[in-house]
Short mmCIF file of C-alpha atoms and ligand atoms in Angstrom, two decimals:
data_model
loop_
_atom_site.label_atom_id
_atom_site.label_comp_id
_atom_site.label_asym_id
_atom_site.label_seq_id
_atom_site.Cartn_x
_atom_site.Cartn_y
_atom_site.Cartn_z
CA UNK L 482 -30.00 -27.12 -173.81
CA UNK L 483 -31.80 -30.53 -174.19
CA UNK L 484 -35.26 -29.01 -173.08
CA UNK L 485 -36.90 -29.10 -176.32
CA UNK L 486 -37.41 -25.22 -176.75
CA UNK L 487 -34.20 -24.57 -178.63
CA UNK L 488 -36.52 -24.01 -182.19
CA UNK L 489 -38.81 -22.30 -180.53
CA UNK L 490 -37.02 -19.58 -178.96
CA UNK L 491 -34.91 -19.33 -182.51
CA UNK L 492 -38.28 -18.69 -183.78
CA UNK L 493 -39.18 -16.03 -181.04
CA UNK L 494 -35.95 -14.19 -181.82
CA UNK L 495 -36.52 -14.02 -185.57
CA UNK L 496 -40.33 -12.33 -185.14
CA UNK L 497 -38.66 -9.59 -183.31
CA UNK L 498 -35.71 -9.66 -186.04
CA UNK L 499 -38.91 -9.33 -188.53
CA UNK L 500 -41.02 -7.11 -186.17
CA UNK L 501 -38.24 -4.53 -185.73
CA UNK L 502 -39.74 -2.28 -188.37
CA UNK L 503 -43.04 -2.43 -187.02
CA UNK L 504 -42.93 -2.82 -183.35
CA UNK L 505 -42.51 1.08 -181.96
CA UNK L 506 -46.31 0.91 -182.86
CA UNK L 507 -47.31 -0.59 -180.13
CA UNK L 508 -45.91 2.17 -178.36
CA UNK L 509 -48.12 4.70 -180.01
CA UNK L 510 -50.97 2.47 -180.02
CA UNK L 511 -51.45 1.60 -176.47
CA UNK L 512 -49.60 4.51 -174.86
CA UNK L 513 -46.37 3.05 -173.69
CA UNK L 514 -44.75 5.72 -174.52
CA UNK L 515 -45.85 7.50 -170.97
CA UNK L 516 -45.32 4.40 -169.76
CA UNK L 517 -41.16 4.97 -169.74
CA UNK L 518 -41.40 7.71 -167.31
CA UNK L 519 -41.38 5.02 -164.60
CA UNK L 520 -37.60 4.76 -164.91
CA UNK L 521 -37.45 8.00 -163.28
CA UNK L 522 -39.55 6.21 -160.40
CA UNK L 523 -37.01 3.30 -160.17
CA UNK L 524 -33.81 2.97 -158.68
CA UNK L 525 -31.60 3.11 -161.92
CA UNK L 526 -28.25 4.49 -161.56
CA UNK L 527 -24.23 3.67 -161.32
CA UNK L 528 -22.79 1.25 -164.55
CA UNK L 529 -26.11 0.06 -166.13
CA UNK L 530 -27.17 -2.86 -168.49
CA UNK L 531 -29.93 -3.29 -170.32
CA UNK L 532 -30.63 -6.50 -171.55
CA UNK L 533 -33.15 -6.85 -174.50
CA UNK L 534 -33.14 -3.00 -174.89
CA UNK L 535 -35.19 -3.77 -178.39
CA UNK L 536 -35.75 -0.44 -179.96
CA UNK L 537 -34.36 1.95 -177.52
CA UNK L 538 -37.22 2.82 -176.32
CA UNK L 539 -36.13 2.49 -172.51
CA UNK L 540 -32.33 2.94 -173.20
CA UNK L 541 -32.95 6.55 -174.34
CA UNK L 542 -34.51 7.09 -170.74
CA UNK L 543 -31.58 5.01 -169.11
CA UNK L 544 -29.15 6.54 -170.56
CA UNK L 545 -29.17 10.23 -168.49
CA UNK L 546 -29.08 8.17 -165.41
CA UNK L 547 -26.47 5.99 -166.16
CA UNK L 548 -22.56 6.18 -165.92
CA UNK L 549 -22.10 3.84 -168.17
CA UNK L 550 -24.41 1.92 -170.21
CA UNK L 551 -24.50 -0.97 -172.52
CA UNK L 552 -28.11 -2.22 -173.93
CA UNK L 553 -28.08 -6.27 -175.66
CA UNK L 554 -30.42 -7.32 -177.73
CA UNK L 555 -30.34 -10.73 -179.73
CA UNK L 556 -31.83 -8.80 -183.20
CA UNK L 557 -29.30 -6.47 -184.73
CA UNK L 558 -32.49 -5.12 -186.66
CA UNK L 559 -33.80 -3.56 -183.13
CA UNK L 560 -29.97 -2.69 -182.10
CA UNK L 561 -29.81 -0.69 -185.22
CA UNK L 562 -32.93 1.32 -184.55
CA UNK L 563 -32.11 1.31 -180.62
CA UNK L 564 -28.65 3.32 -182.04
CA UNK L 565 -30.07 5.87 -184.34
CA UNK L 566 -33.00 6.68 -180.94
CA UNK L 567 -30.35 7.08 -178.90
CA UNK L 568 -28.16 9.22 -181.50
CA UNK L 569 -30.34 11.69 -182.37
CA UNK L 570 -31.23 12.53 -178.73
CA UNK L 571 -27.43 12.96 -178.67
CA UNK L 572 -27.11 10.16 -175.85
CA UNK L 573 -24.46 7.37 -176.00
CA UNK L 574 -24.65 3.62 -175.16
CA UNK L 575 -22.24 0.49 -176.11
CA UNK L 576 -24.75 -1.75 -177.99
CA UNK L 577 -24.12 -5.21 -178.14
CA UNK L 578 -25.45 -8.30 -180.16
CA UNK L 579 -26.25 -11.13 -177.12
CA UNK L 580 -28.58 -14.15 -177.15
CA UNK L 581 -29.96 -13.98 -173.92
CA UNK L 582 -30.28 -17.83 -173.56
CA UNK L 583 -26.39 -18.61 -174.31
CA UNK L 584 -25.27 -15.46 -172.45
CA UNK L 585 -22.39 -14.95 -170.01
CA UNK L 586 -22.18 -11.82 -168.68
CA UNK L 587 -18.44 -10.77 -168.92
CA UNK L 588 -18.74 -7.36 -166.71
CA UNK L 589 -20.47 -6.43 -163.56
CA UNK L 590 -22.98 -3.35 -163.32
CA UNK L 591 -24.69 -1.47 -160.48
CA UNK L 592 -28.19 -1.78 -161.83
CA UNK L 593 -29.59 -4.53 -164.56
CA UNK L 594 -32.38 -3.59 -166.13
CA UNK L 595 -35.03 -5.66 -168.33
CA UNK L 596 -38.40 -4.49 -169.94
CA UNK L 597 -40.57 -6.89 -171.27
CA UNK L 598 -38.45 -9.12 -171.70
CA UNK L 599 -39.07 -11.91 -168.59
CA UNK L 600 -42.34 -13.11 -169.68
CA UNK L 601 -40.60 -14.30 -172.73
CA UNK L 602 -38.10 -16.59 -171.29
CA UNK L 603 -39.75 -19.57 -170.74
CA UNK L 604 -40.51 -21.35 -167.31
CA UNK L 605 -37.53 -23.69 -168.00
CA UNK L 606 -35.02 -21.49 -168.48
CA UNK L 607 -35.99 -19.14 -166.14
CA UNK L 608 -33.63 -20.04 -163.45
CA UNK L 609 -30.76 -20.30 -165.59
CA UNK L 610 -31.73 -17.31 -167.00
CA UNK L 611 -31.70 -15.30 -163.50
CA UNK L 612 -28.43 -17.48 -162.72
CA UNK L 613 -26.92 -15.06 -165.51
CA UNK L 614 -28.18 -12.15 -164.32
CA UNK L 615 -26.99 -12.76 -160.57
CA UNK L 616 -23.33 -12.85 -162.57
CA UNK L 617 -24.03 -9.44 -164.12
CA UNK L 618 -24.71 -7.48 -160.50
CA UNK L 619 -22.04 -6.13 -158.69
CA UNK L 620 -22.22 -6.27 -154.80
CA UNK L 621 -24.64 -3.88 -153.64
CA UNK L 622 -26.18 -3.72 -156.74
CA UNK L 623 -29.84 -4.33 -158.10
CA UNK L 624 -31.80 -5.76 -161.50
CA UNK L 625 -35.21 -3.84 -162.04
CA UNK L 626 -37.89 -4.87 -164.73
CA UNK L 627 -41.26 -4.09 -165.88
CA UNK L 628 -43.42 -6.04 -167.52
CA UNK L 629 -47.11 -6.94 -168.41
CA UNK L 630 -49.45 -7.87 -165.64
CA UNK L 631 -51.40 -11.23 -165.74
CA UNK L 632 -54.65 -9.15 -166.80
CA UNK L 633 -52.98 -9.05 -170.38
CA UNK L 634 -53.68 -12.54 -170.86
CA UNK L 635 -57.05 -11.54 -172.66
CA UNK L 636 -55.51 -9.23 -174.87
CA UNK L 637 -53.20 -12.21 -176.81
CA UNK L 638 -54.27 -15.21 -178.21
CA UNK L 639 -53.28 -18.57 -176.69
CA UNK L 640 -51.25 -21.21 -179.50
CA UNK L 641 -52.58 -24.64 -179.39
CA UNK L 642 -50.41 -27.04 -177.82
CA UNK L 643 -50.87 -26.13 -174.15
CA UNK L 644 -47.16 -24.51 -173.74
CA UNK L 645 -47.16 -21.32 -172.61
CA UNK L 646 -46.94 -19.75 -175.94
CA UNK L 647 -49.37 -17.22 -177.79
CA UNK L 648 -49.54 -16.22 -181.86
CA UNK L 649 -48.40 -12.84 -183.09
CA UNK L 650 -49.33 -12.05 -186.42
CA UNK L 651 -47.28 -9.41 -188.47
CA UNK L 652 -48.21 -6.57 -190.96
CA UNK L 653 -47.05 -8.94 -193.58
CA UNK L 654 -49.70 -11.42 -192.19
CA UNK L 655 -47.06 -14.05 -191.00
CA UNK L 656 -47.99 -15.80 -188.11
CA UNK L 657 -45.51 -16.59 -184.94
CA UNK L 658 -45.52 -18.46 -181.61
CA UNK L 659 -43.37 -16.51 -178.77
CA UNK L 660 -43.14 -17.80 -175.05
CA UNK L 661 -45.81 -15.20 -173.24
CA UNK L 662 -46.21 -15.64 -169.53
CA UNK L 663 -48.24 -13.84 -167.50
CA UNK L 664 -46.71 -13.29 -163.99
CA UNK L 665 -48.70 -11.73 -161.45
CA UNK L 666 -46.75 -9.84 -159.10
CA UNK L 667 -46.50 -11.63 -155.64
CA UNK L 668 -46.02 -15.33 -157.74
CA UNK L 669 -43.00 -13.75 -159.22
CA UNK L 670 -41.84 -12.32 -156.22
CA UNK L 671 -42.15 -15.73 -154.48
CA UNK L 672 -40.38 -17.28 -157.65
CA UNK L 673 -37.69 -14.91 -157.59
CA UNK L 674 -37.42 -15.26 -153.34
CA UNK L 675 -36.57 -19.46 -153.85
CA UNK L 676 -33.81 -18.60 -156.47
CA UNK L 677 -32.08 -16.35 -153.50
CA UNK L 678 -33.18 -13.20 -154.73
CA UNK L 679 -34.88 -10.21 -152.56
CA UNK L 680 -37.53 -9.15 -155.07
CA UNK L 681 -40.31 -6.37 -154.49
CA UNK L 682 -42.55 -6.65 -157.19
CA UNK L 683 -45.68 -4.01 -157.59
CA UNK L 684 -48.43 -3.81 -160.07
CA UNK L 685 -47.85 -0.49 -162.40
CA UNK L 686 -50.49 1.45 -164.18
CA UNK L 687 -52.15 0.10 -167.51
CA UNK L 688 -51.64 -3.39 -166.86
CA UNK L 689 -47.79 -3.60 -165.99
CA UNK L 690 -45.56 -4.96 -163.15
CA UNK L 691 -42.30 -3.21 -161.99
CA UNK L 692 -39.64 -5.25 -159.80
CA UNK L 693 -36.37 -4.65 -157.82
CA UNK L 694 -34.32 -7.10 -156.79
CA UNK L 695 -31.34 -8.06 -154.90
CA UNK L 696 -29.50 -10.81 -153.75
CA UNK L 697 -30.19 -12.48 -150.73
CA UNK L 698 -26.92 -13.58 -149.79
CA UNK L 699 -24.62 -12.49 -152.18
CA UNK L 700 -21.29 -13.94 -150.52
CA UNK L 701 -23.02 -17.58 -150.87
CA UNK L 702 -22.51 -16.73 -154.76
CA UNK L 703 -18.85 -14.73 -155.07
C1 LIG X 1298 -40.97 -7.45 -176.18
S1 LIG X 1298 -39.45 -6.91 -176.90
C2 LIG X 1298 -38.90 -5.77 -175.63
C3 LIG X 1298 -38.03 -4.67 -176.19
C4 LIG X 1298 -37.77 -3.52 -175.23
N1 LIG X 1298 -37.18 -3.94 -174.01
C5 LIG X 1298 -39.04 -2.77 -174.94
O1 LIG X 1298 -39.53 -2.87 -173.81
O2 LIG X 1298 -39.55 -2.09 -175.83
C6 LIG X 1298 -38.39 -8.30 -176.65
C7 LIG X 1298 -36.98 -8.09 -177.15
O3 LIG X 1298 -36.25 -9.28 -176.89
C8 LIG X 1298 -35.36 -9.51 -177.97
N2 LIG X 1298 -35.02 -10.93 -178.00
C9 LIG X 1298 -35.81 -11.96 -178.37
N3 LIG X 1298 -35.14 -13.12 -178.23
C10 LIG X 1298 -33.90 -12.80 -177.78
C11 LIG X 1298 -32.77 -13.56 -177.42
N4 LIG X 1298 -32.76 -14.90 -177.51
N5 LIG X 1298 -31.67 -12.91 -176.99
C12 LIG X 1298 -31.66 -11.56 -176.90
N6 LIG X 1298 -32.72 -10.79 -177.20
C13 LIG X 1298 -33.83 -11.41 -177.63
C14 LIG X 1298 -36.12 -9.04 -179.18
O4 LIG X 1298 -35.28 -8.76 -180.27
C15 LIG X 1298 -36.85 -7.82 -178.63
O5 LIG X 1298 -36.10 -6.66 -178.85
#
């Protein structure tokens, strides 16, 4: 794409390539782990993808309430770990190496599900991004998310340059940009609603949003 972001979003996808070893921290550290009970709140069930599964740390809770399910992830360091999660709980999943900004979903699932992954696709590729997605849900069928609330803005710190980017430093003090956007929940909503989707999207506990949504008019895409 001729929008200017292609290095960053390289960039983006090699911290979490680097960060793989390091990230279920932030699970431990700011309780997220509780957080992954809400997938037994949401509607999740029938053939289900995950897209951007990172560690596992969702997919292991997907995976009981799927039929099927198949978790992408651009960083084959975080598939790998994703795997050996979902191994030892003695689950299954078909894991799959995608970049999420050149993908083309080849299969159709009842439920599409994404955590913390939308506030890293940039404003500009946001509707091609959800373009993709509409390809991945069968008729009938739903995408559901979660994701950090706009209050989480004060926990990261902005990167010069006024694009909607924030620096992530590692344990091995390297320093990153990645896309961060903070959507509150009725923008998105609305955002979602002129791309012809149905969204309901609901602040969480802790600082999180959750969405579902479906197409509007589904035969106007088939
Ligand atoms: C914030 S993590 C979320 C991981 C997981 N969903 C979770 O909630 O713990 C973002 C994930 O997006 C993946 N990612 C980054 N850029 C990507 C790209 N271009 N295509 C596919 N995955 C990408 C990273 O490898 C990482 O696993």
């Amino acid at each position: 794409m001729s929008d200017g972001l292609d290095g960053l979003l390289d960039g983006q996808l090699a911290y979490y390539r680097a960060r793989a070893p390091e990230y279920d921290e932030v699970y431990d550290e700011r309780g997220f782990s509780s957080l992954t009970n809400l997938v037994d709140e949401l509607p999740i069930g029938g053939d289900v993808l995950e897209l951007a599964c990172g560690t596992g740390q969702w997919t292991v809770r997907l995976a009981p309430r799927a039929a099927q399910l198949t978790a992408v992830d651009g960083a084959p360091e975080m598939l790998d770990i994703a795997q050996r999660r979902l191994e030892a709980a003695g689950l299954t999943a078909t894991f799959r190496q995608e970049d999420l900004f050149a993908w083309r979903p080849q299969a159709r699932y009842d439920t599409v599900f994404f955590a913390f992954w939308l506030s890293h696709v940039p404003p500009q590729r946001f509707a091609a991004f959800w373009a993709a997605v509409a390809a991945a849900v069968r008729p009938g069928g739903r995408v559901v998310f979660v994701d950090t609330d706009a209050a989480e803005r004060r926990t990261e710190r902005a990167a010069p340059g006024g694009r909607e980017t924030v620096l992530r430093r590692l344990k091995d003090g390297s320093e990153h940009e990645v896309v961060k956007l903070f959507h509150d929940a009725a923008g998105l909503a609305g955002q979602l609603g002129k791309l012809g989707w149905t969204a309901q999207v609901d602040p969480a506990d802790g600082g999180f949003i959750r969405g579902v949504a479906t197409l509007t008019d589904r035969s106007a895409r088939d």
